Amino acid sequence: MKNSESEQNFFIESEEEDEENAYNKGEDGEDGDDSDSSFYSNDDGYGNRQNSKPNSYTTSWPQSYRQSIDLYSSVPSPSLTLLGTPSLGRIGSSFLSSTLTRRHTPEVLPSLIKPLIPPVEDEKPHERPPLPSRKSSVTFAGKSEVSHELPISRQCSYGQAVLNGMNVLCGVGILSTPYAVKEGGWVGLSILFIFAILSYYTGILLRYCLDSEPGLETYPDIGQAAFGSVGRVAISIILYVELYACCVEYIILESDNLSSLFPNAHLNIGILELNSHHLFALMTTLAVLPTVWLRDLSVLSYISAGGVVASILVVACLFWAGLVDHVGFQTKGTVLNLSTLPVAIGLYGYCYSGHAVFPNIYTSMAKPSQYPYVLLTSFGICTVLYAGVAVFGYTMFGESTQSQFTLNMPQDLVTSKIAVWTTSRLFCFVYTLTMITYALTMSPVAMSLEELIPSSRTKSYMYSIIIRTALVISTLVVGLSIPFFGLVMALIGSLFTMLVTLIIPCACYLSILRGKINLFQRYMCGLVICVGIISSAFGTYSALSKIIQSLN
């Protein structure tokens, strides 16, 4: 085979040639109707959104967003499915595609090989829109092009999408819902349901934004369509800082739970003395450091689905301790606590910080018309879990409830030990899934920074190691400087989640679809934005004040 041929991309597709021609012909014959009903202007008539990728959305920073968030959120790779079953297909597609489609293309960013804005001749191969088929296709990238811009096929079923949505929504926030009830009182629990409704509404708005024009696939794409390049960069930075803060939370989480299991652990190195809290924070950091150096995390992405199982197991342990082990319940409790209610607002808001991934889930679905039902199911199940844990935890521990309910559970109970261990998303060894979860969460942040590295393979890999090591060490420093799990979570929920979940989706919706929405929709978006701004202002101020007070 000639060298010129080996440098090209080869597509193995299961569709017949006449099927491709028919699709291309159908695209040429599309009309340009731009009426008020054009929320689904890119639909194929069955609610299935068509895909095409304008160059303006694939050459702007961050180019790595889709690939990295897909890995982080366990959105199944569209390349292959295993046995055609929802559960095995979800695992198999992620694993097999990583070995086939990326065997020769590890996590190397386009910036390592081509500039951020490629020349015109490099853009031509990307102008071919992918076929809207559920059938399997495999892409083999040659040496000259290593990219996350693989053709997107819709193979994610309804069940897979629900699992992905739950995996994003049902995270470590569930540990702090009893503490949120303590901070806000029983009346404050209504905030959880209010945020669930508003978050579901803004999740639907993201769909309308994606369907407004071809090529929109991710949250930064929506920001660019609404506010130009400035909007894309600003939204990307907010999303990445939120992910970075979540990595800090993982360090604090591990340190708190492991030090509660082994309170007498300590280490003396000369004049340096590390107590159990500092020791386990350092051990966690050293354990996760090698995982972030990996150039291909796609093999690990399917394991993060264990987060849903781990969350359910933690909830089951709490219920078992209260009902079977007779820890006991308290009938009393604070009805409303206005002084600390803003902290509860941030904690409840953190529970619904999945909007950064919703566009990826939507664009990966085999039947995008089912997206509203996917969101409804995911939000419904997670809200029931959050509310159940909040009520059970607070009635069990009352005013002594700590920022993580696992720290309140009696240490002599077997269920308590299981709950503490599973908060780290593990079943056998504490560090295994923690390292994977941390690495997948930090990966989008690292990959976005690596796009700024000069196009030199040798230097780029060295710079990549330095960047990732610095990020991990910085999370350790921040985690030890602000070791307050609940307050840091409240700060993240108030400052970042309110922006990503409530404010930005409404602002983008108003900007992209201006002139196509009625007055009621404008008022609804304005109301949601006001709720988000007020909640963010009060929650952020309260969380920062308490952090400063605790440090002093």
Coordinates of C-alpha atoms in Angstrom, one line a residue:
M1 CA 0.0 0.0 0.0
K2 CA 1.3 3.4 -0.9
N3 CA 2.3 5.9 1.9
S4 CA -0.3 8.4 0.6
E5 CA -3.0 5.8 1.2
S6 CA -1.7 4.9 4.7
E7 CA -2.0 8.5 5.7
Q8 CA -5.7 8.6 5.1
N9 CA -8.7 7.7 7.2
F10 CA -10.5 4.5 6.3
F11 CA -14.2 4.0 7.1
I12 CA -15.6 0.5 7.5
E13 CA -19.4 1.0 7.3
S14 CA -22.2 -1.5 7.4
E15 CA -24.5 0.6 5.2
E16 CA -24.8 -0.1 1.5
E17 CA -23.5 2.5 -1.0
D18 CA -27.0 3.2 -2.3
E19 CA -28.1 4.0 1.3
E20 CA -25.4 6.6 1.6
N21 CA -26.3 8.1 -1.8
A22 CA -30.0 8.3 -0.8
Y23 CA -29.0 10.1 2.4
N24 CA -26.8 12.6 0.6
K25 CA -29.5 13.2 -1.9
G26 CA -32.1 13.7 0.9
E27 CA -29.8 16.3 2.4
D28 CA -29.5 18.2 -0.8
G29 CA -33.3 18.3 -1.1
E30 CA -33.9 19.8 2.4
D31 CA -35.9 23.0 2.4
G32 CA -35.0 26.1 4.4
D33 CA -38.2 26.5 6.4
D34 CA -37.4 28.6 9.4
S35 CA -40.8 28.9 11.1
D36 CA -41.6 29.1 14.8
S37 CA -41.8 25.3 14.9
S38 CA -38.1 25.0 13.9
F39 CA -37.0 23.9 17.4
Y40 CA -36.6 20.6 15.6
S41 CA -35.5 22.1 12.3
N42 CA -32.8 19.4 12.0
D43 CA -35.2 16.5 12.7
D44 CA -35.8 13.7 10.2
G45 CA -39.5 13.7 10.7
Y46 CA -39.4 11.1 13.5
G47 CA -37.9 13.3 16.2
N48 CA -34.4 12.2 15.4
R49 CA -32.0 15.0 15.1
Q50 CA -29.7 15.1 12.1
N51 CA -26.0 15.8 12.6
S52 CA -23.6 17.9 10.7
K53 CA -20.5 19.7 11.9
P54 CA -19.7 23.2 10.7
N55 CA -16.0 23.9 11.0
S56 CA -16.7 26.9 13.3
Y57 CA -17.7 24.5 16.1
T58 CA -14.8 22.0 15.6
T59 CA -11.8 24.3 15.3
S60 CA -12.4 26.5 18.4
W61 CA -11.0 25.8 21.9
P62 CA -11.8 23.4 23.5
Q63 CA -11.8 20.9 20.7
S64 CA -11.4 18.0 23.2
Y65 CA -14.6 18.7 25.1
R66 CA -16.8 16.1 23.5
Q67 CA -14.2 13.3 23.8
S68 CA -13.2 14.0 27.3
I69 CA -16.8 14.5 28.6
D70 CA -17.9 11.3 26.9
L71 CA -15.2 9.4 28.8
Y72 CA -16.0 11.2 32.1
S73 CA -19.8 10.6 31.9
S74 CA -19.7 7.0 30.4
V75 CA -21.7 8.0 27.3
P76 CA -21.2 4.8 25.3
S77 CA -19.0 4.9 22.3
P78 CA -21.0 4.7 19.1
S79 CA -18.5 2.5 17.3
L80 CA -19.5 -1.0 18.5
T81 CA -22.1 -2.7 20.6
L82 CA -21.8 -6.1 22.4
L83 CA -24.5 -8.7 21.9
G84 CA -27.1 -5.9 21.3
T85 CA -28.2 -5.8 24.9
P86 CA -28.5 -2.5 26.8
S87 CA -26.3 -3.5 29.8
L88 CA -23.6 -5.4 28.0
G89 CA -23.7 -3.1 25.0
R90 CA -23.0 -0.1 27.2
I91 CA -19.9 -1.8 28.7
G92 CA -18.9 -3.5 25.5
S93 CA -19.1 -0.4 23.3
S94 CA -16.9 1.6 25.5
F95 CA -14.4 -1.1 25.9
L96 CA -14.3 -2.5 22.4
S97 CA -14.3 0.9 20.7
S98 CA -11.3 1.9 22.8
T99 CA -9.3 -1.1 21.6
L100 CA -10.4 -0.8 17.9
T101 CA -11.0 2.8 17.1
R102 CA -8.3 4.2 19.4
R103 CA -5.7 1.4 19.4
H104 CA -3.4 3.5 17.3
T105 CA -4.8 6.8 18.5
P106 CA -4.3 7.3 22.2
E107 CA -5.3 10.4 24.0
V108 CA -3.3 12.8 21.7
L109 CA -5.0 16.1 21.1
P110 CA -5.3 17.6 17.7
S111 CA -3.0 20.4 18.9
L112 CA -0.2 17.9 19.1
I113 CA -0.4 17.2 15.4
K114 CA -2.3 20.1 13.8
P115 CA -3.0 23.7 14.9
L116 CA -6.2 24.7 16.6
I117 CA -7.4 26.3 13.4
P118 CA -6.4 23.9 10.6
P119 CA -5.8 25.1 7.1
V120 CA -8.6 24.9 4.5
E121 CA -7.4 21.6 3.0
D122 CA -7.5 19.9 6.4
E123 CA -11.1 20.9 7.0
K124 CA -12.5 19.2 3.8
P125 CA -12.6 15.6 5.2
H126 CA -14.7 16.8 8.1
E127 CA -17.4 18.4 5.8
R128 CA -18.9 15.0 5.2
P129 CA -21.8 14.6 7.6
P130 CA -22.1 11.2 9.3
L131 CA -24.9 8.8 8.3
P132 CA -27.8 8.8 10.7
S133 CA -27.7 5.1 11.2
R134 CA -27.8 2.9 14.3
K135 CA -25.7 0.3 12.5
S136 CA -22.1 -0.3 13.5
S137 CA -19.2 1.6 12.0
V138 CA -15.6 1.6 12.8
T139 CA -13.1 4.4 12.1
F140 CA -9.4 3.8 11.7
A141 CA -7.4 7.0 11.9
G142 CA -4.1 7.1 10.1
K143 CA -0.9 8.8 11.2
S144 CA -1.7 12.2 9.9
E145 CA -4.8 12.7 11.9
V146 CA -5.6 11.8 15.5
S147 CA -8.8 13.3 16.5
H148 CA -11.8 13.0 18.9
E149 CA -13.9 14.1 15.9
L150 CA -15.2 10.5 15.1
P151 CA -18.4 10.3 13.2
I152 CA -21.3 10.3 15.7
S153 CA -23.7 7.4 15.4
R154 CA -26.8 7.1 17.4
Q155 CA -26.7 3.8 19.3
C156 CA -27.5 4.9 22.9
S157 CA -30.8 3.3 23.9
Y158 CA -33.4 4.7 26.3
G159 CA -32.1 2.5 29.2
Q160 CA -28.5 3.4 28.5
A161 CA -29.3 7.1 28.4
V162 CA -31.2 6.9 31.7
L163 CA -28.2 5.1 33.3
N164 CA -25.9 7.8 32.0
G165 CA -28.2 10.5 33.3
M166 CA -28.4 8.8 36.7
N167 CA -24.6 8.3 36.8
V168 CA -24.1 12.0 36.2
L169 CA -26.8 13.2 38.7
C170 CA -26.5 10.7 41.5
G171 CA -23.0 11.3 42.8
V172 CA -21.3 12.3 46.1
G173 CA -24.0 15.0 46.6
I174 CA -26.2 12.3 48.1
L175 CA -24.0 12.1 51.1
S176 CA -24.7 15.7 52.2
T177 CA -28.5 15.8 51.8
P178 CA -29.1 15.0 55.5
Y179 CA -26.7 17.8 56.3
A180 CA -28.6 20.1 54.0
V181 CA -31.8 19.4 55.9
K182 CA -30.0 20.2 59.1
E183 CA -28.8 23.5 57.7
G184 CA -32.1 24.6 56.1
G185 CA -34.7 22.8 58.2
W186 CA -37.6 20.6 57.0
V187 CA -39.1 23.5 55.0
G188 CA -35.8 23.9 53.2
L189 CA -36.2 20.4 51.8
S190 CA -38.7 21.9 49.4
I191 CA -35.8 23.6 47.7
L192 CA -34.6 20.2 46.5
F193 CA -37.9 19.6 44.6
I194 CA -37.9 23.2 43.2
F195 CA -34.4 22.7 41.9
A196 CA -35.4 19.4 40.4
I197 CA -38.2 21.0 38.4
L198 CA -36.2 23.9 37.3
S199 CA -33.2 21.8 36.3
Y200 CA -35.4 19.5 34.3
Y201 CA -36.9 22.5 32.5
T202 CA -33.4 23.9 31.6
G203 CA -32.3 20.5 30.5
I204 CA -35.1 20.6 27.9
L205 CA -34.0 24.1 26.9
L206 CA -30.6 22.7 26.0
R207 CA -32.3 20.4 23.6
Y208 CA -34.0 23.3 21.8
C209 CA -30.7 25.1 21.6
L210 CA -29.0 22.0 20.1
D211 CA -31.8 21.6 17.5
S212 CA -31.7 25.3 16.6
E213 CA -28.9 24.8 14.0
P214 CA -26.7 22.0 12.6
G215 CA -23.4 21.2 14.2
L216 CA -24.3 21.9 17.9
E217 CA -23.3 19.0 20.0
T218 CA -21.9 20.1 23.3
Y219 CA -22.4 22.8 25.9
P220 CA -19.6 25.0 24.6
D221 CA -21.1 24.8 21.1
I222 CA -24.3 26.2 22.6
G223 CA -22.4 29.0 24.2
Q224 CA -20.7 29.8 20.9
A225 CA -24.0 29.9 19.0
A226 CA -25.5 32.2 21.7
F227 CA -22.6 34.6 22.5
G228 CA -19.9 33.9 20.0
S229 CA -16.3 32.8 20.8
V230 CA -16.4 34.7 24.1
G231 CA -19.4 32.7 25.2
R232 CA -17.7 29.4 24.3
V233 CA -14.6 30.2 26.2
A234 CA -16.4 31.5 29.2
I235 CA -18.7 28.6 29.5
S236 CA -15.9 26.1 29.0
I237 CA -13.8 27.7 31.8
I238 CA -16.8 27.5 34.2
L239 CA -17.3 23.9 33.3
Y240 CA -13.7 23.0 33.8
V241 CA -13.3 24.8 37.1
E242 CA -16.4 23.0 38.3
L243 CA -14.8 19.7 37.4
Y244 CA -11.5 20.7 39.1
A245 CA -13.4 21.6 42.2
C246 CA -15.1 18.1 42.2
C247 CA -11.6 16.6 42.1
V248 CA -10.8 18.6 45.3
E249 CA -14.0 17.2 46.8
Y250 CA -12.7 13.6 46.0
I251 CA -9.5 14.3 48.0
I252 CA -11.5 15.6 51.0
L253 CA -13.9 12.8 50.7
E254 CA -11.3 10.1 50.8
S255 CA -9.4 11.8 53.6
D256 CA -12.5 12.2 55.8
N257 CA -13.8 8.7 55.3
L258 CA -10.5 6.8 55.6
S259 CA -9.4 8.8 58.6
S260 CA -12.7 7.9 60.3
L261 CA -11.9 4.2 59.6
F262 CA -8.3 4.5 60.8
P263 CA -8.3 7.5 63.2
N264 CA -5.0 6.4 64.8
A265 CA -3.0 6.3 61.6
H266 CA -0.2 8.8 61.5
L267 CA 3.3 9.2 60.0
N268 CA 6.4 10.9 61.4
I269 CA 9.2 11.9 59.0
G270 CA 11.7 13.9 60.9
I271 CA 10.1 17.1 62.0
L272 CA 7.2 16.4 59.7
E273 CA 4.2 14.8 61.4
L274 CA 1.1 13.8 59.4
N275 CA -2.1 13.0 61.2
S276 CA -4.6 10.6 59.8
H277 CA -6.4 13.3 57.8
H278 CA -3.3 14.6 56.1
L279 CA -1.8 11.1 55.7
F280 CA -4.8 9.7 53.8
A281 CA -5.1 12.9 51.7
L282 CA -1.5 12.4 50.6
M283 CA -1.9 8.7 50.0
T284 CA -5.0 9.3 47.8
T285 CA -3.1 11.9 45.8
L286 CA -0.1 9.6 45.3
A287 CA -2.5 6.8 44.3
V288 CA -4.4 8.8 41.7
L289 CA -1.3 10.5 40.2
P290 CA -0.3 7.7 37.9
T291 CA -3.8 7.3 36.5
V292 CA -3.9 10.9 35.2
W293 CA -0.7 10.2 33.2
L294 CA -2.5 7.6 31.1
R295 CA -2.9 8.7 27.5
D296 CA -6.0 6.6 26.9
L297 CA -8.7 6.5 29.6
S298 CA -11.4 5.1 27.3
V299 CA -10.9 1.6 28.7
L300 CA -11.7 2.9 32.1
S301 CA -14.8 4.9 31.2
Y302 CA -17.2 2.1 31.5
I303 CA -16.2 1.3 35.0
S304 CA -17.5 4.7 36.2
A305 CA -21.0 3.3 35.8
G306 CA -20.3 1.7 39.1
G307 CA -21.1 5.1 40.6
V308 CA -24.8 4.4 40.3
V309 CA -24.5 1.1 42.0
A310 CA -22.3 2.5 44.7
S311 CA -24.8 5.3 45.4
I312 CA -27.7 2.9 45.7
L313 CA -25.6 0.6 47.9
V314 CA -24.8 3.6 50.2
V315 CA -28.5 4.4 50.4
A316 CA -29.3 0.8 51.2
C317 CA -26.8 0.8 54.0
L318 CA -28.3 3.9 55.6
F319 CA -31.8 2.4 55.4
W320 CA -30.6 -0.9 56.8
A321 CA -28.8 0.8 59.7
G322 CA -32.0 2.7 60.6
L323 CA -34.6 0.0 60.1
V324 CA -32.7 -3.3 60.9
D325 CA -29.8 -2.3 63.1
H326 CA -32.1 0.0 65.1
V327 CA -29.9 3.1 65.2
G328 CA -33.1 5.0 66.0
F329 CA -35.1 7.9 64.7
Q330 CA -35.8 11.3 66.1
T331 CA -39.2 12.8 65.6
K332 CA -38.0 16.4 66.3
G333 CA -36.1 18.7 64.0
T334 CA -35.7 22.3 63.0
V335 CA -38.6 23.5 60.9
L336 CA -36.7 26.3 59.2
N337 CA -33.2 27.7 59.8
L338 CA -32.9 31.0 58.0
S339 CA -29.4 31.7 59.1
T340 CA -27.9 28.7 57.4
L341 CA -30.5 28.2 54.7
P342 CA -28.2 29.6 51.9
V343 CA -25.8 26.8 52.7
A344 CA -28.6 24.3 52.1
I345 CA -29.4 26.0 48.8
G346 CA -25.8 25.3 47.6
L347 CA -26.0 21.7 48.8
Y348 CA -29.3 21.0 47.1
G349 CA -28.1 22.8 43.9
Y350 CA -25.0 20.6 43.7
C351 CA -27.3 17.5 43.4
Y352 CA -28.3 18.6 39.9
S353 CA -25.0 19.5 38.3
G354 CA -25.3 17.3 35.2
H355 CA -26.1 19.8 32.5
A356 CA -22.6 19.8 31.2
V357 CA -23.2 16.3 30.0
F358 CA -26.8 16.4 28.9
P359 CA -26.0 17.6 25.4
N360 CA -23.6 14.7 24.9
I361 CA -26.3 12.3 26.1
Y362 CA -28.8 13.8 23.7
T363 CA -26.5 13.7 20.7
S364 CA -25.6 10.1 21.4
M365 CA -29.2 8.8 21.6
A366 CA -30.6 6.4 19.0
K367 CA -34.0 8.1 19.4
P368 CA -33.5 11.7 20.4
S369 CA -37.3 12.2 20.7
Q370 CA -37.1 10.1 23.9
Y371 CA -34.8 12.7 25.5
P372 CA -37.5 14.4 27.7
Y373 CA -38.5 11.0 29.1
V374 CA -34.9 10.1 29.8
L375 CA -34.5 13.3 31.7
L376 CA -37.8 12.8 33.6
T377 CA -36.8 9.3 34.6
S378 CA -33.3 10.2 35.7
F379 CA -34.4 13.3 37.6
G380 CA -37.3 11.4 39.2
I381 CA -35.2 8.5 40.4
C382 CA -32.4 10.7 41.7
T383 CA -34.7 13.1 43.4
V384 CA -36.5 10.2 45.2
L385 CA -33.0 8.9 46.4
Y386 CA -31.9 12.4 47.5
A387 CA -35.1 13.0 49.4
G388 CA -35.2 9.6 51.0
V389 CA -31.6 9.9 52.2
A390 CA -32.2 13.4 53.5
V391 CA -35.3 12.4 55.5
F392 CA -33.8 9.2 56.9
G393 CA -30.4 10.7 57.7
Y394 CA -31.7 13.7 59.5
T395 CA -34.3 11.8 61.5
M396 CA -31.6 9.3 62.5
F397 CA -28.8 11.8 63.5
G398 CA -30.7 15.0 64.1
E399 CA -28.6 18.1 64.9
S400 CA -25.5 16.0 65.1
T401 CA -25.6 15.3 61.4
Q402 CA -22.2 15.8 59.8
S403 CA -21.4 16.9 56.2
Q404 CA -21.3 13.2 55.2
F405 CA -23.8 11.0 56.8
T406 CA -21.3 8.1 56.6
L407 CA -19.3 9.9 59.3
N408 CA -22.3 9.6 61.7
M409 CA -23.0 5.9 61.3
P410 CA -21.7 3.8 64.3
Q411 CA -18.4 2.3 63.4
D412 CA -19.2 -1.1 65.0
L413 CA -22.0 -1.8 62.4
V414 CA -21.1 -3.7 59.3
T415 CA -23.3 -1.5 57.2
S416 CA -21.4 1.6 58.4
K417 CA -18.2 0.2 57.1
I418 CA -19.8 -0.8 53.8
A419 CA -21.2 2.7 53.4
V420 CA -17.9 4.4 54.1
W421 CA -16.1 2.3 51.7
T422 CA -18.6 2.6 48.9
T423 CA -18.6 6.4 49.0
S424 CA -15.2 6.0 47.2
R425 CA -17.0 3.9 44.5
L426 CA -15.3 0.7 45.4
F427 CA -16.3 -2.8 46.3
C428 CA -13.0 -4.5 47.0
F429 CA -10.2 -2.0 47.2
V430 CA -10.7 1.6 48.2
Y431 CA -8.4 3.2 45.7
T432 CA -9.4 1.3 42.6
L433 CA -12.5 3.2 41.6
T434 CA -11.4 6.3 43.3
M435 CA -8.4 6.6 41.0
I436 CA -10.6 5.9 38.0
T437 CA -13.3 8.5 39.0
Y438 CA -10.6 11.1 39.8
A439 CA -8.8 10.5 36.5
L440 CA -11.9 10.7 34.4
T441 CA -13.0 13.9 36.2
M442 CA -9.6 15.5 35.8
S443 CA -9.1 14.4 32.2
P444 CA -11.3 17.1 30.6
V445 CA -9.5 19.8 32.5
A446 CA -6.1 18.4 31.5
M447 CA -7.0 17.8 27.9
S448 CA -8.2 21.4 27.5
L449 CA -4.9 22.8 28.8
E450 CA -2.9 20.4 26.6
E451 CA -4.6 22.0 23.5
L452 CA -2.5 25.0 24.2
I453 CA 0.8 23.1 24.0
P454 CA 2.9 23.8 20.9
S455 CA 2.7 21.2 18.1
S456 CA 5.7 19.1 19.0
R457 CA 5.2 15.4 20.0
T458 CA 8.2 15.1 22.2
K459 CA 7.8 18.4 24.1
S460 CA 4.0 18.0 24.2
Y461 CA 4.1 14.7 26.1
M462 CA 6.6 16.1 28.6
Y463 CA 4.4 19.2 29.1
S464 CA 1.4 17.0 29.4
I465 CA 3.0 15.1 32.3
I466 CA 3.9 18.4 34.0
I467 CA 0.4 19.9 33.6
R468 CA -1.3 16.8 34.9
T469 CA 1.0 16.4 37.9
A470 CA 0.6 20.1 38.8
L471 CA -3.2 19.8 38.6
V472 CA -3.2 16.8 41.0
I473 CA -0.8 18.4 43.4
S474 CA -2.8 21.5 43.4
T475 CA -6.0 19.6 44.3
L476 CA -4.1 18.2 47.3
V477 CA -3.0 21.6 48.4
V478 CA -6.5 23.1 48.1
G479 CA -8.1 20.1 49.8
L480 CA -5.8 20.4 52.8
S481 CA -6.2 24.1 52.9
I482 CA -10.0 24.0 52.9
P483 CA -10.9 20.5 54.4
F484 CA -14.6 21.2 54.7
F485 CA -16.5 18.8 52.5
G486 CA -20.0 20.2 53.1
L487 CA -19.0 23.9 52.8
V488 CA -16.9 23.3 49.6
M489 CA -19.8 21.4 48.1
A490 CA -22.2 24.3 49.0
L491 CA -19.7 26.7 47.4
I492 CA -19.6 24.7 44.2
G493 CA -23.3 24.3 44.1
S494 CA -24.0 28.0 44.7
L495 CA -21.3 29.5 42.4
F496 CA -20.9 27.0 39.5
T497 CA -23.9 24.8 39.5
M498 CA -26.4 27.7 39.5
L499 CA -24.6 29.1 36.5
V500 CA -24.3 25.8 34.5
T501 CA -27.8 24.5 35.5
L502 CA -30.1 27.5 35.7
I503 CA -28.7 30.7 34.4
I504 CA -26.6 29.8 31.3
P505 CA -29.2 27.5 29.7
C506 CA -31.9 30.1 29.9
A507 CA -29.6 32.9 28.7
C508 CA -28.5 30.8 25.7
Y509 CA -32.1 29.8 24.9
L510 CA -33.2 33.4 24.9
S511 CA -30.2 34.4 22.7
I512 CA -30.3 31.6 20.2
L513 CA -34.1 31.4 19.7
R514 CA -34.9 35.1 20.1
G515 CA -37.9 36.0 17.9
K516 CA -39.1 32.4 17.9
I517 CA -40.4 32.1 21.5
N518 CA -43.6 33.5 23.0
L519 CA -43.9 35.9 25.9
F520 CA -44.6 33.1 28.4
Q521 CA -41.4 31.4 27.6
R522 CA -39.5 34.6 28.0
Y523 CA -41.1 35.1 31.5
M524 CA -40.3 31.6 32.5
C525 CA -36.6 32.0 31.5
G526 CA -36.5 35.3 33.3
L527 CA -37.9 33.7 36.4
V528 CA -35.4 30.9 36.3
I529 CA -32.5 33.3 35.8
C530 CA -33.7 35.4 38.8
V531 CA -33.9 32.3 41.0
G532 CA -30.4 31.2 39.9
I533 CA -28.9 34.7 40.5
I534 CA -30.5 35.1 43.9
S535 CA -29.6 31.5 45.0
S536 CA -26.1 31.9 43.7
A537 CA -25.5 35.2 45.5
F538 CA -26.8 34.2 48.9
G539 CA -25.3 30.7 48.7
T540 CA -21.9 31.8 47.7
Y541 CA -21.7 34.5 50.3
S542 CA -22.9 32.2 53.0
A543 CA -20.5 29.4 52.0
L544 CA -17.5 31.7 51.8
S545 CA -18.3 33.3 55.1
K546 CA -18.5 29.9 56.8
I547 CA -15.3 28.7 55.2
I548 CA -13.4 31.8 56.4
Q549 CA -15.0 31.5 59.9
S550 CA -14.0 27.8 60.0
L551 CA -10.4 28.6 59.0
N552 CA -10.1 31.2 61.6

